[in-house]
């Protein structure tokens, strides 16, 4: 019974991640919506409405904490991925990796965002954490 509830919760979180992906105002710093406070608040309300289906007492702060945690964990795992031949190739070249992170594949849309942020770095190439990702299957 407990395992069934966990599975249901995991599937629900995946659904929420898919909705989050559709709301660039919450995660894409290059998006005009990201810098528009009203659009960002509207996006949070949309996501919170979905999130409350499973967690009825959730607040906007709870939602922010959850997604900040998901993002931080994804990015930590993302940066662990080793370079291929010391050349890091950026964005949307996928193959398999084994990640212990449960939602790694679902959060992979952040890859392009992270690659763009890395490519704008002012550090020299030897210091920079450059982009190379092997992210798994995606439904693009």
XYZ file of C-alpha atoms in Angstrom, residues 3-106:
104
model
C 4.706 1.509 -2.275
C 1.567 2.149 -4.337
C 1.237 5.624 -2.776
C 4.908 6.385 -3.494
C 4.483 5.324 -7.106
C 1.407 7.504 -7.436
C 3.275 10.447 -5.909
C 6.255 9.953 -8.252
C 3.966 9.901 -11.276
C 2.281 13.039 -10.006
C 5.636 14.821 -9.580
C 6.522 13.862 -13.167
C 3.240 15.440 -14.301
C 4.111 18.579 -12.331
C 7.568 18.678 -13.907
C 5.980 18.506 -17.361
C 3.761 21.452 -16.443
C 6.776 23.317 -15.000
C 8.556 22.810 -18.307
C 5.652 24.508 -20.086
C 6.036 27.559 -17.815
C 9.358 29.153 -18.832
C 8.538 32.154 -16.654
C 9.609 29.958 -13.732
C 12.928 28.634 -15.019
C 14.202 30.240 -18.235
C 16.129 33.408 -17.422
C 16.279 34.275 -21.129
C 12.501 34.312 -21.379
C 10.752 37.689 -21.266
C 8.138 36.123 -19.002
C 10.829 35.249 -16.443
C 11.418 38.948 -15.832
C 7.714 39.825 -15.703
C 6.563 39.512 -12.095
C 2.868 39.222 -13.019
C 3.474 36.431 -15.534
C 5.737 34.642 -13.079
C 3.062 34.835 -10.361
C 0.436 33.580 -12.800
C 2.716 30.672 -13.705
C 3.222 29.837 -10.025
C -0.532 29.884 -9.470
C -1.031 27.520 -12.422
C 1.580 25.118 -11.077
C 0.291 25.440 -7.511
C -3.228 24.556 -8.644
C -1.848 21.327 -10.118
C 0.380 20.653 -7.091
C -2.572 20.985 -4.722
C -4.258 18.008 -6.396
C -1.857 15.789 -4.441
C -0.854 18.163 -1.641
C -3.974 20.201 -0.785
C -2.331 22.218 1.991
C 0.665 23.265 -0.129
C 1.615 26.914 -0.341
C 3.529 28.829 -2.972
C 6.593 28.626 -0.712
C 6.255 24.833 -0.486
C 6.055 24.664 -4.257
C 9.118 26.891 -4.701
C 11.097 24.753 -2.244
C 10.127 21.559 -4.057
C 11.093 22.834 -7.490
C 14.255 24.535 -6.264
C 15.231 21.190 -4.762
C 14.445 19.323 -7.992
C 16.451 21.857 -10.012
C 19.400 21.871 -7.639
C 19.563 18.078 -7.602
C 19.292 17.910 -11.377
C 22.023 20.512 -11.898
C 24.297 18.793 -9.404
C 23.891 15.515 -11.308
C 24.182 17.335 -14.644
C 27.591 18.721 -13.705
C 28.838 15.249 -12.721
C 28.506 13.995 -16.290
C 32.007 13.397 -17.633
C 33.367 15.050 -20.773
C 33.927 13.023 -23.924
C 37.499 13.377 -25.198
C 37.802 16.529 -23.084
C 35.492 18.318 -25.507
C 32.107 19.100 -24.096
C 29.380 19.183 -26.665
C 26.389 21.267 -25.832
C 22.714 20.493 -25.840
C 20.403 17.900 -27.269
C 22.866 15.138 -28.029
C 21.474 12.327 -26.026
C 22.598 8.898 -25.134
C 22.171 6.772 -22.031
C 23.590 7.472 -18.636
C 22.722 5.888 -15.378
C 21.654 8.510 -12.923
C 20.584 7.833 -9.384
C 18.379 10.903 -9.590
C 14.792 9.787 -9.980
C 13.613 12.728 -12.100
C 16.788 13.264 -14.126
C 15.245 12.620 -17.526
C 12.193 14.721 -16.786
